PDB file of C-alpha atoms in Angstrom:
ATOM      1  CA  MET A   1      31.288  19.207  -3.268  1.00 48.00           C
ATOM      2  CA  SER A   2      27.875  20.597  -2.299  1.00 50.00           C
ATOM      3  CA  VAL A   3      24.318  19.577  -3.032  1.00 49.00           C
ATOM      4  CA  ALA A   4      23.903  22.848  -4.876  1.00 47.00           C
ATOM      5  CA  SER A   5      26.494  21.760  -7.411  1.00 50.00           C
ATOM      6  CA  PHE A   6      24.179  18.901  -8.367  1.00 53.00           C
ATOM      7  CA  GLN A   7      20.839  20.644  -7.963  1.00 48.00           C
ATOM      8  CA  SER A   8      21.577  23.810  -9.932  1.00 44.00           C
ATOM      9  CA  SER A   9      19.842  23.463 -13.285  1.00 41.00           C
ATOM     10  CA  SER A  10      22.722  25.154 -15.092  1.00 43.00           C
ATOM     11  CA  SER A  11      25.345  22.883 -13.530  1.00 50.00           C
ATOM     12  CA  MET A  12      23.211  19.815 -14.313  1.00 48.00           C
ATOM     13  CA  ARG A  13      23.197  20.832 -17.952  1.00 43.00           C
ATOM     14  CA  SER A  14      26.901  21.609 -18.104  1.00 48.00           C
ATOM     15  CA  MET A  15      28.370  18.874 -15.878  1.00 64.00           C
ATOM     16  CA  SER A  16      29.708  15.988 -17.913  1.00 81.00           C
ATOM     17  CA  VAL A  17      28.748  12.429 -17.055  1.00 86.00           C
ATOM     18  CA  ALA A  18      32.384  11.750 -16.165  1.00 86.00           C
ATOM     19  CA  THR A  19      32.453  14.647 -13.696  1.00 88.00           C
ATOM     20  CA  ALA A  20      29.155  13.631 -12.138  1.00 88.00           C
ATOM     21  CA  HIS A  21      30.394  10.052 -11.767  1.00 91.00           C
ATOM     22  CA  LYS A  22      33.572  11.299 -10.093  1.00 92.00           C
ATOM     23  CA  ASN A  23      31.627  13.441  -7.631  1.00 93.00           C
ATOM     24  CA  ILE A  24      29.190  10.643  -6.823  1.00 95.00           C
ATOM     25  CA  THR A  25      32.097   8.229  -6.292  1.00 96.00           C
ATOM     26  CA  GLN A  26      33.549  10.669  -3.774  1.00 96.00           C
ATOM     27  CA  CYS A  27      30.192  10.838  -2.013  1.00 96.00           C
ATOM     28  CA  VAL A  28      30.119   7.068  -1.687  1.00 97.00           C
ATOM     29  CA  ALA A  29      33.644   7.094  -0.236  1.00 97.00           C
ATOM     30  CA  ASP A  30      32.695   9.851   2.215  1.00 97.00           C
ATOM     31  CA  ALA A  31      29.605   7.894   3.252  1.00 97.00           C
ATOM     32  CA  ARG A  32      31.970   5.327   4.799  1.00 95.00           C
ATOM     33  CA  SER A  33      33.868   7.975   6.758  1.00 95.00           C
ATOM     34  CA  ASP A  34      34.214   7.676  10.518  1.00 94.00           C
ATOM     35  CA  ALA A  35      33.701  11.425  10.745  1.00 95.00           C
ATOM     36  CA  HIS A  36      29.981  11.845  11.361  1.00 94.00           C
ATOM     37  CA  ASP A  37      29.754  15.260   9.737  1.00 95.00           C
ATOM     38  CA  VAL A  38      31.488  14.056   6.564  1.00 96.00           C
ATOM     39  CA  GLN A  39      29.355  10.921   6.424  1.00 97.00           C
ATOM     40  CA  GLY A  40      26.139  12.814   7.066  1.00 96.00           C
ATOM     41  CA  LYS A  41      26.856  15.400   4.389  1.00 96.00           C
ATOM     42  CA  ALA A  42      27.711  12.732   1.824  1.00 97.00           C
ATOM     43  CA  LEU A  43      24.492  10.826   2.495  1.00 98.00           C
ATOM     44  CA  LYS A  44      22.392  13.988   2.315  1.00 97.00           C
ATOM     45  CA  ASP A  45      24.032  14.847  -1.010  1.00 96.00           C
ATOM     46  CA  LEU A  46      23.224  11.379  -2.339  1.00 97.00           C
ATOM     47  CA  VAL A  47      19.611  11.683  -1.188  1.00 97.00           C
ATOM     48  CA  ALA A  48      19.287  15.009  -3.003  1.00 95.00           C
ATOM     49  CA  ILE A  49      20.840  13.966  -6.290  1.00 93.00           C
ATOM     50  CA  THR A  50      19.001  10.649  -6.524  1.00 96.00           C
ATOM     51  CA  GLN A  51      15.692  12.417  -5.963  1.00 94.00           C
ATOM     52  CA  VAL A  52      15.999  14.545  -9.072  1.00 88.00           C
ATOM     53  CA  SER A  53      17.780  12.493 -11.707  1.00 90.00           C
ATOM     54  CA  PRO A  54      17.391   8.946 -13.054  1.00 94.00           C
ATOM     55  CA  LEU A  55      20.823   9.415 -14.626  1.00 94.00           C
ATOM     56  CA  TYR A  56      22.435  10.120 -11.265  1.00 95.00           C
ATOM     57  CA  ARG A  57      20.727   7.036  -9.839  1.00 96.00           C
ATOM     58  CA  ASN A  58      22.326   4.951 -12.552  1.00 96.00           C
ATOM     59  CA  LEU A  59      25.699   6.574 -11.985  1.00 96.00           C
ATOM     60  CA  LEU A  60      25.473   5.835  -8.263  1.00 97.00           C
ATOM     61  CA  ALA A  61      24.604   2.194  -8.934  1.00 96.00           C
ATOM     62  CA  GLN A  62      27.664   1.943 -11.192  1.00 95.00           C
ATOM     63  CA  VAL A  63      30.042   2.952  -8.407  1.00 96.00           C
ATOM     64  CA  ASP A  64      31.804  -0.206  -7.277  1.00 95.00           C
ATOM     65  CA  GLY A  65      30.242  -1.535  -4.070  1.00 95.00           C
ATOM     66  CA  SER A  66      27.787   1.343  -3.701  1.00 97.00           C
ATOM     67  CA  ILE A  67      24.644  -0.712  -3.134  1.00 96.00           C
ATOM     68  CA  PRO A  68      26.196  -3.108  -0.562  1.00 96.00           C
ATOM     69  CA  ILE A  69      27.586  -0.035   1.224  1.00 97.00           C
ATOM     70  CA  LEU A  70      24.153   1.613   1.349  1.00 98.00           C
ATOM     71  CA  ILE A  71      22.482  -1.581   2.532  1.00 97.00           C
ATOM     72  CA  ALA A  72      25.100  -1.927   5.263  1.00 97.00           C
ATOM     73  CA  LEU A  73      24.552   1.691   6.316  1.00 97.00           C
ATOM     74  CA  SER A  74      20.798   1.079   6.475  1.00 97.00           C
ATOM     75  CA  LYS A  75      21.620  -1.299   9.347  1.00 95.00           C
ATOM     76  CA  SER A  76      23.463   1.429  11.263  1.00 95.00           C
ATOM     77  CA  SER A  77      22.708   2.041  14.923  1.00 93.00           C
ATOM     78  CA  SER A  78      22.410   5.725  14.027  1.00 95.00           C
ATOM     79  CA  SER A  79      18.809   6.521  13.163  1.00 95.00           C
ATOM     80  CA  THR A  80      19.949   9.398  10.949  1.00 96.00           C
ATOM     81  CA  VAL A  81      22.361   7.275   8.928  1.00 97.00           C
ATOM     82  CA  GLN A  82      19.791   4.508   8.676  1.00 97.00           C
ATOM     83  CA  SER A  83      17.046   6.848   7.426  1.00 97.00           C
ATOM     84  CA  LEU A  84      19.288   8.583   4.899  1.00 98.00           C
ATOM     85  CA  SER A  85      20.524   5.257   3.538  1.00 98.00           C
ATOM     86  CA  LEU A  86      16.988   3.922   3.180  1.00 98.00           C
ATOM     87  CA  SER A  87      15.972   7.126   1.412  1.00 98.00           C
ATOM     88  CA  ILE A  88      18.774   6.674  -1.117  1.00 98.00           C
ATOM     89  CA  LEU A  89      17.846   3.033  -1.685  1.00 98.00           C
ATOM     90  CA  PHE A  90      14.235   4.056  -2.223  1.00 98.00           C
ATOM     91  CA  ASN A  91      15.285   6.689  -4.749  1.00 98.00           C
ATOM     92  CA  LEU A  92      17.384   4.103  -6.588  1.00 98.00           C
ATOM     93  CA  SER A  93      14.387   1.759  -6.703  1.00 98.00           C
ATOM     94  CA  LEU A  94      12.469   4.334  -8.719  1.00 97.00           C
ATOM     95  CA  ASN A  95      14.519   3.240 -11.732  1.00 97.00           C
ATOM     96  CA  ASN A  96      12.770   0.119 -12.985  1.00 95.00           C
ATOM     97  CA  ASP A  97      15.995  -1.580 -13.984  1.00 95.00           C
ATOM     98  CA  MET A  98      17.201  -1.483 -10.368  1.00 96.00           C
ATOM     99  CA  LYS A  99      14.199  -3.122  -8.715  1.00 97.00           C
ATOM    100  CA  LYS A 100      15.447  -6.653  -9.327  1.00 96.00           C
ATOM    101  CA  LEU A 101      18.989  -5.769  -8.279  1.00 95.00           C
ATOM    102  CA  LEU A 102      17.855  -4.270  -4.978  1.00 97.00           C
ATOM    103  CA  ALA A 103      15.409  -7.050  -4.071  1.00 97.00           C
ATOM    104  CA  SER A 104      17.857  -9.674  -2.868  1.00 96.00           C
ATOM    105  CA  MET A 105      16.513 -12.021  -0.203  1.00 97.00           C
ATOM    106  CA  GLU A 106      19.047 -10.611   2.251  1.00 96.00           C
ATOM    107  CA  THR A 107      17.702  -7.111   1.700  1.00 97.00           C
ATOM    108  CA  ILE A 108      14.092  -8.277   1.930  1.00 98.00           C
ATOM    109  CA  TYR A 109      14.764  -9.987   5.277  1.00 98.00           C
ATOM    110  CA  HIS A 110      16.433  -6.790   6.480  1.00 97.00           C
ATOM    111  CA  LEU A 111      13.359  -4.768   5.477  1.00 98.00           C
ATOM    112  CA  ASN A 112      11.209  -7.297   7.336  1.00 98.00           C
ATOM    113  CA  THR A 113      13.246  -6.648  10.459  1.00 97.00           C
ATOM    114  CA  LEU A 114      12.778  -2.907  10.087  1.00 97.00           C
ATOM    115  CA  ILE A 115       9.010  -3.347   9.711  1.00 97.00           C
ATOM    116  CA  SER A 116       8.954  -5.330  12.957  1.00 95.00           C
ATOM    117  CA  LEU A 117      11.432  -3.410  15.081  1.00 93.00           C
ATOM    118  CA  GLY A 118      12.134  -0.053  13.444  1.00 90.00           C
ATOM    119  CA  SER A 119      11.177   3.435  14.543  1.00 93.00           C
ATOM    120  CA  PRO A 120       8.041   5.009  12.993  1.00 94.00           C
ATOM    121  CA  GLU A 121      10.188   6.851  10.431  1.00 96.00           C
ATOM    122  CA  THR A 122      12.157   3.722   9.591  1.00 96.00           C
ATOM    123  CA  VAL A 123       8.955   1.700   9.157  1.00 97.00           C
ATOM    124  CA  LYS A 124       7.653   4.325   6.723  1.00 97.00           C
ATOM    125  CA  LEU A 125      10.857   4.231   4.671  1.00 98.00           C
ATOM    126  CA  ALA A 126      11.088   0.436   4.710  1.00 98.00           C
ATOM    127  CA  SER A 127       7.422   0.123   3.678  1.00 98.00           C
ATOM    128  CA  SER A 128       7.918   2.604   0.853  1.00 98.00           C
ATOM    129  CA  LEU A 129      10.915   0.644  -0.401  1.00 98.00           C
ATOM    130  CA  ILE A 130       8.961  -2.625  -0.226  1.00 98.00           C
ATOM    131  CA  CYS A 131       6.119  -1.054  -2.211  1.00 98.00           C
ATOM    132  CA  SER A 132       8.506   0.267  -4.852  1.00 98.00           C
ATOM    133  CA  LEU A 133      10.373  -3.024  -5.235  1.00 98.00           C
ATOM    134  CA  ALA A 134       7.102  -4.960  -5.387  1.00 98.00           C
ATOM    135  CA  MET A 135       6.053  -2.990  -8.456  1.00 98.00           C
ATOM    136  CA  LEU A 136       8.251  -5.392 -10.385  1.00 97.00           C
ATOM    137  CA  ASP A 137       6.010  -8.445 -10.731  1.00 96.00           C
ATOM    138  CA  LYS A 138       8.911 -10.870 -10.395  1.00 95.00           C
ATOM    139  CA  ASN A 139       9.636  -9.484  -6.933  1.00 98.00           C
ATOM    140  CA  LYS A 140       6.116  -9.944  -5.551  1.00 98.00           C
ATOM    141  CA  ALA A 141       6.468 -13.672  -4.857  1.00 97.00           C
ATOM    142  CA  LYS A 142       9.838 -13.150  -3.160  1.00 97.00           C
ATOM    143  CA  PHE A 143       8.230 -10.957  -0.514  1.00 98.00           C
ATOM    144  CA  GLY A 144       5.502 -13.556  -0.005  1.00 97.00           C
ATOM    145  CA  VAL A 145       8.073 -16.301   0.522  1.00 97.00           C
ATOM    146  CA  ALA A 146      10.081 -14.114   2.902  1.00 98.00           C
ATOM    147  CA  GLY A 147       7.146 -13.574   5.275  1.00 97.00           C
ATOM    148  CA  THR A 148       6.697  -9.885   4.520  1.00 98.00           C
ATOM    149  CA  ILE A 149       2.916 -10.179   4.197  1.00 98.00           C
ATOM    150  CA  GLN A 150       2.488 -11.501   7.723  1.00 98.00           C
ATOM    151  CA  LEU A 151       4.666  -8.743   9.136  1.00 98.00           C
ATOM    152  CA  LEU A 152       2.764  -6.004   7.324  1.00 98.00           C
ATOM    153  CA  VAL A 153      -0.540  -7.380   8.627  1.00 98.00           C
ATOM    154  CA  ARG A 154       0.828  -7.617  12.154  1.00 97.00           C
ATOM    155  CA  ALA A 155       2.156  -4.058  12.006  1.00 97.00           C
ATOM    156  CA  LEU A 156      -1.312  -2.801  11.079  1.00 96.00           C
ATOM    157  CA  THR A 157      -2.783  -4.223  14.283  1.00 94.00           C
ATOM    158  CA  VAL A 158      -0.962  -1.538  16.286  1.00 90.00           C
ATOM    159  CA  PRO A 159      -3.515   1.186  17.123  1.00 84.00           C
ATOM    160  CA  SER A 160      -2.927   4.456  15.244  1.00 85.00           C
ATOM    161  CA  VAL A 161       0.336   3.204  13.767  1.00 89.00           C
ATOM    162  CA  PRO A 162       2.020   6.248  12.130  1.00 92.00           C
ATOM    163  CA  ALA A 163       3.108   4.250   9.086  1.00 95.00           C
ATOM    164  CA  ALA A 164      -0.363   2.810   8.398  1.00 95.00           C
ATOM    165  CA  HIS A 165      -0.689   4.392   4.961  1.00 95.00           C
ATOM    166  CA  HIS A 166       2.734   3.119   3.873  1.00 97.00           C
ATOM    167  CA  LEU A 167       2.003  -0.366   5.193  1.00 97.00           C
ATOM    168  CA  LEU A 168      -1.341  -0.476   3.384  1.00 97.00           C
ATOM    169  CA  CYS A 169       0.205   0.681   0.113  1.00 97.00           C
ATOM    170  CA  SER A 170       2.759  -2.122   0.365  1.00 98.00           C
ATOM    171  CA  LEU A 171      -0.007  -4.653   0.958  1.00 98.00           C
ATOM    172  CA  ALA A 172      -1.967  -3.256  -1.977  1.00 97.00           C
ATOM    173  CA  GLU A 173       0.997  -3.701  -4.303  1.00 98.00           C
ATOM    174  CA  LEU A 174       1.870  -7.177  -3.042  1.00 98.00           C
ATOM    175  CA  GLY A 175      -1.790  -8.167  -3.231  1.00 97.00           C
ATOM    176  CA  GLN A 176      -1.642  -7.991  -7.015  1.00 96.00           C
ATOM    177  CA  PHE A 177      -0.146 -11.498  -6.822  1.00 96.00           C
ATOM    178  CA  HIS A 178      -2.628 -14.317  -6.084  1.00 95.00           C
ATOM    179  CA  GLY A 179      -0.286 -16.244  -3.819  1.00 96.00           C
ATOM    180  CA  ASN A 180       0.236 -13.208  -1.613  1.00 97.00           C
ATOM    181  CA  CYS A 181      -3.529 -12.791  -1.274  1.00 97.00           C
ATOM    182  CA  THR A 182      -3.785 -16.318   0.078  1.00 97.00           C
ATOM    183  CA  VAL A 183      -1.009 -15.629   2.580  1.00 97.00           C
ATOM    184  CA  ALA A 184      -2.682 -12.380   3.648  1.00 98.00           C
ATOM    185  CA  VAL A 185      -6.076 -13.995   4.220  1.00 98.00           C
ATOM    186  CA  ARG A 186      -4.541 -16.818   6.250  1.00 97.00           C
ATOM    187  CA  SER A 187      -2.622 -14.241   8.288  1.00 97.00           C
ATOM    188  CA  GLY A 188      -5.853 -12.585   9.423  1.00 97.00           C
ATOM    189  CA  ALA A 189      -5.671  -9.609   7.072  1.00 98.00           C
ATOM    190  CA  ILE A 190      -9.427  -9.467   6.449  1.00 98.00           C
ATOM    191  CA  SER A 191     -10.387  -8.636  10.032  1.00 97.00           C
ATOM    192  CA  VAL A 192      -7.412  -6.294  10.445  1.00 97.00           C
ATOM    193  CA  LEU A 193      -8.352  -4.344   7.316  1.00 97.00           C
ATOM    194  CA  VAL A 194     -12.017  -4.122   8.318  1.00 96.00           C
ATOM    195  CA  ASP A 195     -10.878  -2.690  11.653  1.00 94.00           C
ATOM    196  CA  VAL A 196      -8.916  -0.032   9.737  1.00 94.00           C
ATOM    197  CA  VAL A 197     -12.014   0.789   7.668  1.00 94.00           C
ATOM    198  CA  GLU A 198     -14.139   1.134  10.794  1.00 92.00           C
ATOM    199  CA  SER A 199     -11.567   3.161  12.725  1.00 87.00           C
ATOM    200  CA  THR A 200     -11.652   6.932  13.048  1.00 65.00           C
ATOM    201  CA  SER A 201      -8.063   7.372  11.855  1.00 65.00           C
ATOM    202  CA  GLY A 202      -9.128   8.928   8.574  1.00 68.00           C
ATOM    203  CA  GLU A 203     -11.037   8.094   5.424  1.00 72.00           C
ATOM    204  CA  ASP A 204      -7.863   8.070   3.346  1.00 80.00           C
ATOM    205  CA  LEU A 205      -6.666   5.031   5.288  1.00 91.00           C
ATOM    206  CA  ALA A 206     -10.073   3.414   4.907  1.00 93.00           C
ATOM    207  CA  GLY A 207      -9.895   3.932   1.151  1.00 93.00           C
ATOM    208  CA  THR A 208      -6.554   2.172   0.855  1.00 94.00           C
ATOM    209  CA  ALA A 209      -7.679  -0.619   3.196  1.00 96.00           C
ATOM    210  CA  LEU A 210     -10.744  -1.158   1.006  1.00 96.00           C
ATOM    211  CA  VAL A 211      -8.526  -1.410  -2.074  1.00 96.00           C
ATOM    212  CA  VAL A 212      -6.645  -4.254  -0.379  1.00 97.00           C
ATOM    213  CA  LEU A 213      -9.889  -5.905   0.738  1.00 97.00           C
ATOM    214  CA  GLY A 214     -11.087  -5.755  -2.861  1.00 96.00           C
ATOM    215  CA  LEU A 215      -7.939  -7.557  -3.983  1.00 97.00           C
ATOM    216  CA  LEU A 216      -8.368 -10.265  -1.359  1.00 97.00           C
ATOM    217  CA  ALA A 217     -12.072 -10.685  -2.168  1.00 96.00           C
ATOM    218  CA  ARG A 218     -11.274 -11.592  -5.798  1.00 95.00           C
ATOM    219  CA  PHE A 219     -10.636 -15.142  -4.641  1.00 95.00           C
ATOM    220  CA  GLU A 220     -12.983 -17.544  -2.890  1.00 95.00           C
ATOM    221  CA  GLU A 221     -10.968 -17.879   0.308  1.00 96.00           C
ATOM    222  CA  GLY A 222     -10.839 -14.130   0.795  1.00 97.00           C
ATOM    223  CA  LEU A 223     -14.507 -13.619  -0.053  1.00 97.00           C
ATOM    224  CA  ARG A 224     -15.587 -16.353   2.351  1.00 96.00           C
ATOM    225  CA  ALA A 225     -13.527 -14.764   5.115  1.00 97.00           C
ATOM    226  CA  LEU A 226     -15.094 -11.397   4.355  1.00 96.00           C
ATOM    227  CA  ILE A 227     -18.639 -12.759   4.563  1.00 96.00           C
ATOM    228  CA  LYS A 228     -17.848 -14.199   7.988  1.00 95.00           C
ATOM    229  CA  ILE A 229     -16.977 -10.766   9.378  1.00 95.00           C
ATOM    230  CA  ASP A 230     -19.671  -9.596  11.763  1.00 89.00           C
ATOM    231  CA  ARG A 231     -21.640  -6.630  10.385  1.00 91.00           C
ATOM    232  CA  ILE A 232     -19.618  -6.459   7.155  1.00 96.00           C
ATOM    233  CA  VAL A 233     -22.590  -5.163   5.142  1.00 96.00           C
ATOM    234  CA  TYR A 234     -23.300  -2.575   7.820  1.00 94.00           C
ATOM    235  CA  SER A 235     -19.694  -1.386   7.602  1.00 95.00           C
ATOM    236  CA  MET A 236     -19.801  -1.061   3.810  1.00 96.00           C
ATOM    237  CA  VAL A 237     -23.074   0.870   3.874  1.00 95.00           C
ATOM    238  CA  ASN A 238     -21.553   3.276   6.392  1.00 94.00           C
ATOM    239  CA  VAL A 239     -18.635   3.807   4.012  1.00 94.00           C
ATOM    240  CA  LEU A 240     -21.072   4.737   1.235  1.00 95.00           C
ATOM    241  CA  LYS A 241     -22.462   7.458   3.506  1.00 93.00           C
ATOM    242  CA  GLY A 242     -19.000   8.993   3.955  1.00 90.00           C
ATOM    243  CA  ARG A 243     -17.123  11.563   1.864  1.00 88.00           C
ATOM    244  CA  CYS A 244     -14.070   9.721   0.522  1.00 91.00           C
ATOM    245  CA  MET A 245     -14.655   8.677  -3.096  1.00 94.00           C
ATOM    246  CA  LEU A 246     -11.850   6.104  -3.030  1.00 93.00           C
ATOM    247  CA  SER A 247     -13.571   4.470  -0.061  1.00 94.00           C
ATOM    248  CA  LYS A 248     -16.901   4.465  -1.873  1.00 95.00           C
ATOM    249  CA  GLU A 249     -15.327   2.849  -4.916  1.00 96.00           C
ATOM    250  CA  GLY A 250     -13.884   0.119  -2.704  1.00 96.00           C
ATOM    251  CA  ALA A 251     -17.111  -0.418  -0.776  1.00 96.00           C
ATOM    252  CA  THR A 252     -19.213  -0.762  -3.930  1.00 97.00           C
ATOM    253  CA  GLU A 253     -16.797  -3.319  -5.340  1.00 96.00           C
ATOM    254  CA  ILE A 254     -16.936  -5.344  -2.136  1.00 97.00           C
ATOM    255  CA  LEU A 255     -20.741  -5.143  -1.962  1.00 97.00           C
ATOM    256  CA  LEU A 256     -20.977  -6.426  -5.526  1.00 96.00           C
ATOM    257  CA  ARG A 257     -18.846  -9.432  -4.613  1.00 96.00           C
ATOM    258  CA  LEU A 258     -20.811 -10.029  -1.405  1.00 96.00           C
ATOM    259  CA  PHE A 259     -24.139  -9.897  -3.229  1.00 95.00           C
ATOM    260  CA  ASP A 260     -22.896 -12.274  -5.936  1.00 93.00           C
ATOM    261  CA  GLU A 261     -21.875 -14.765  -3.282  1.00 93.00           C
ATOM    262  CA  SER A 262     -24.657 -14.382  -0.743  1.00 92.00           C
ATOM    263  CA  GLU A 263     -28.328 -13.418  -1.050  1.00 90.00           C
ATOM    264  CA  GLY A 264     -28.259 -12.917   2.691  1.00 92.00           C
ATOM    265  CA  CYS A 265     -25.845 -10.031   2.271  1.00 93.00           C
ATOM    266  CA  LEU A 266     -28.164  -8.376  -0.254  1.00 92.00           C
ATOM    267  CA  ARG A 267     -31.116  -8.908   2.048  1.00 91.00           C
ATOM    268  CA  ASP A 268     -29.222  -7.337   4.941  1.00 92.00           C
ATOM    269  CA  ALA A 269     -28.243  -4.299   2.877  1.00 93.00           C
ATOM    270  CA  LEU A 270     -31.861  -3.645   1.974  1.00 91.00           C
ATOM    271  CA  ARG A 271     -32.742  -3.469   5.666  1.00 91.00           C
ATOM    272  CA  PHE A 272     -31.003  -0.093   5.855  1.00 91.00           C
ATOM    273  CA  PRO A 273     -33.479   2.657   4.894  1.00 91.00           C
ATOM    274  CA  GLU A 274     -30.671   4.809   3.497  1.00 93.00           C
ATOM    275  CA  PHE A 275     -29.047   2.113   1.350  1.00 94.00           C
ATOM    276  CA  LEU A 276     -31.009   2.607  -1.870  1.00 93.00           C
ATOM    277  CA  GLY A 277     -30.705   6.367  -1.561  1.00 94.00           C
ATOM    278  CA  VAL A 278     -26.921   6.433  -1.173  1.00 95.00           C
ATOM    279  CA  VAL A 279     -26.436   3.961  -4.025  1.00 96.00           C
ATOM    280  CA  ALA A 280     -28.739   5.975  -6.295  1.00 95.00           C
ATOM    281  CA  ASP A 281     -26.905   9.182  -5.401  1.00 95.00           C
ATOM    282  CA  LEU A 282     -23.542   7.540  -6.072  1.00 96.00           C
ATOM    283  CA  SER A 283     -24.734   6.328  -9.481  1.00 94.00           C
ATOM    284  CA  VAL A 284     -25.272   9.965 -10.439  1.00 95.00           C
ATOM    285  CA  ARG A 285     -22.688  11.987  -8.536  1.00 94.00           C
ATOM    286  CA  GLY A 286     -19.828   9.571  -7.938  1.00 94.00           C
ATOM    287  CA  SER A 287     -16.567   9.144  -9.797  1.00 95.00           C
ATOM    288  CA  THR A 288     -16.637   7.220 -13.059  1.00 96.00           C
ATOM    289  CA  LYS A 289     -15.685   3.994 -11.327  1.00 95.00           C
ATOM    290  CA  ALA A 290     -18.125   4.571  -8.457  1.00 96.00           C
ATOM    291  CA  ARG A 291     -20.978   5.369 -10.859  1.00 96.00           C
ATOM    292  CA  GLU A 292     -20.354   2.194 -12.829  1.00 96.00           C
ATOM    293  CA  ARG A 293     -20.338   0.040  -9.711  1.00 96.00           C
ATOM    294  CA  ALA A 294     -23.338   1.787  -8.185  1.00 96.00           C
ATOM    295  CA  THR A 295     -25.273   1.180 -11.408  1.00 96.00           C
ATOM    296  CA  LEU A 296     -24.369  -2.506 -11.231  1.00 95.00           C
ATOM    297  CA  LEU A 297     -25.599  -2.576  -7.633  1.00 95.00           C
ATOM    298  CA  MET A 298     -28.906  -0.962  -8.644  1.00 93.00           C
ATOM    299  CA  ASN A 299     -29.317  -3.484 -11.469  1.00 92.00           C
ATOM    300  CA  LYS A 300     -28.624  -6.344  -9.099  1.00 89.00           C
ATOM    301  CA  ILE A 301     -31.197  -5.012  -6.664  1.00 86.00           C
ATOM    302  CA  THR A 302     -33.915  -4.470  -9.275  1.00 84.00           C
ATOM    303  CA  ASN A 303     -33.334  -7.922 -10.713  1.00 81.00           C
ATOM    304  CA  ASN A 304     -34.233  -9.467  -7.363  1.00 73.00           C
ATOM    305  CA  ASP A 305     -37.482  -9.634  -5.476  1.00 57.00           C
ATOM    306  CA  LEU A 306     -37.268  -6.480  -3.365  1.00 53.00           C
ATOM    307  CA  GLU A 307     -40.576  -7.056  -1.637  1.00 51.00           C
ATOM    308  CA  THR A 308     -39.443 -10.460  -0.407  1.00 50.00           C
ATOM    309  CA  TYR A 309     -36.257  -8.957   0.990  1.00 49.00           C
ATOM    310  CA  SER A 310     -37.960  -5.952   2.537  1.00 50.00           C
ATOM    311  CA  ASN A 311     -40.386  -8.138   4.467  1.00 48.00           C
ATOM    312  CA  ALA A 312     -37.754 -10.532   5.758  1.00 45.00           C
ATOM    313  CA  ASP A 313     -36.144 -10.338   9.161  1.00 46.00           C
ATOM    314  CA  SER A 314     -32.565  -9.078   9.340  1.00 43.00           C
ATOM    315  CA  VAL A 315     -29.867  -9.391  11.900  1.00 40.00           C
ATOM    316  CA  TYR A 316     -29.148  -5.697  11.357  1.00 40.00           C
ATOM    317  CA  SER A 317     -32.623  -4.398  12.173  1.00 40.00           C
ATOM    318  CA  PRO A 318     -31.831  -3.546  15.842  1.00 38.00           C
ATOM    319  CA  TRP A 319     -29.139  -1.086  14.699  1.00 39.00           C
ATOM    320  CA  TYR A 320     -31.361   1.587  13.165  1.00 37.00           C
TER     321      TYR A 320
END
């Protein structure tokens, strides 16, 4: 059996469910073969067919022992077998009804190990699978209990980590659950994420990091930790001067929370000559979300005594 037999649109229309199930069952059997070429081909076929069809994902899950086999293969010493197996598991997780089935504690602990010790490619695949499984709300707390949050935060401390985007996306999904936000803050996520924002690795990473910071800042513990970060207002103003709209949306949300919590933060922002200009520009030329938040920032500024703030000393004044 070849991948083409599954991928051809005409064969997909004509192949009966029974025939497809038979072929997939054979693939699963071949995936356990001691012959590397047979095993590799079977896994590649399963990757291909589970990418294109929710039906084929369901048929694969129905094969007796298929998921335990794939999880076992994802622990293989062969990087190729491991990556292919993780890719299949990720594809299966795209079906919402499989997210709970795949998120056993044993599997979560295995994914934790891959985040800590895996190759760059393995970390990307494991992070993607974590993100997908965490989209089921009932799974979010399980990852928090298993220590996944701490491991994701620790992985992001590695300079220029290749899987940074995947790690951040996983944190963003897990951060939808309050308890996970608390764990993240107490694991030092605030300073790690600010470092990502301030790094030169790319504005797309900064945008995702700011999304996570916004989630953590919804709660008092996270907001307090954010205020304690040295030059946090300076960092957010710099983001507003950049080009990435996602980053600007995140920075405006964080500034709104900072200003609500601390008049000192508002006073510091007004020490930057460019601040009012970039906010005004964003309120006109930003995305819908950025315009709304920029307008709220302008309202907050005009509702305060600007002259008092502009004449006050600021810890940021030596920087411009």
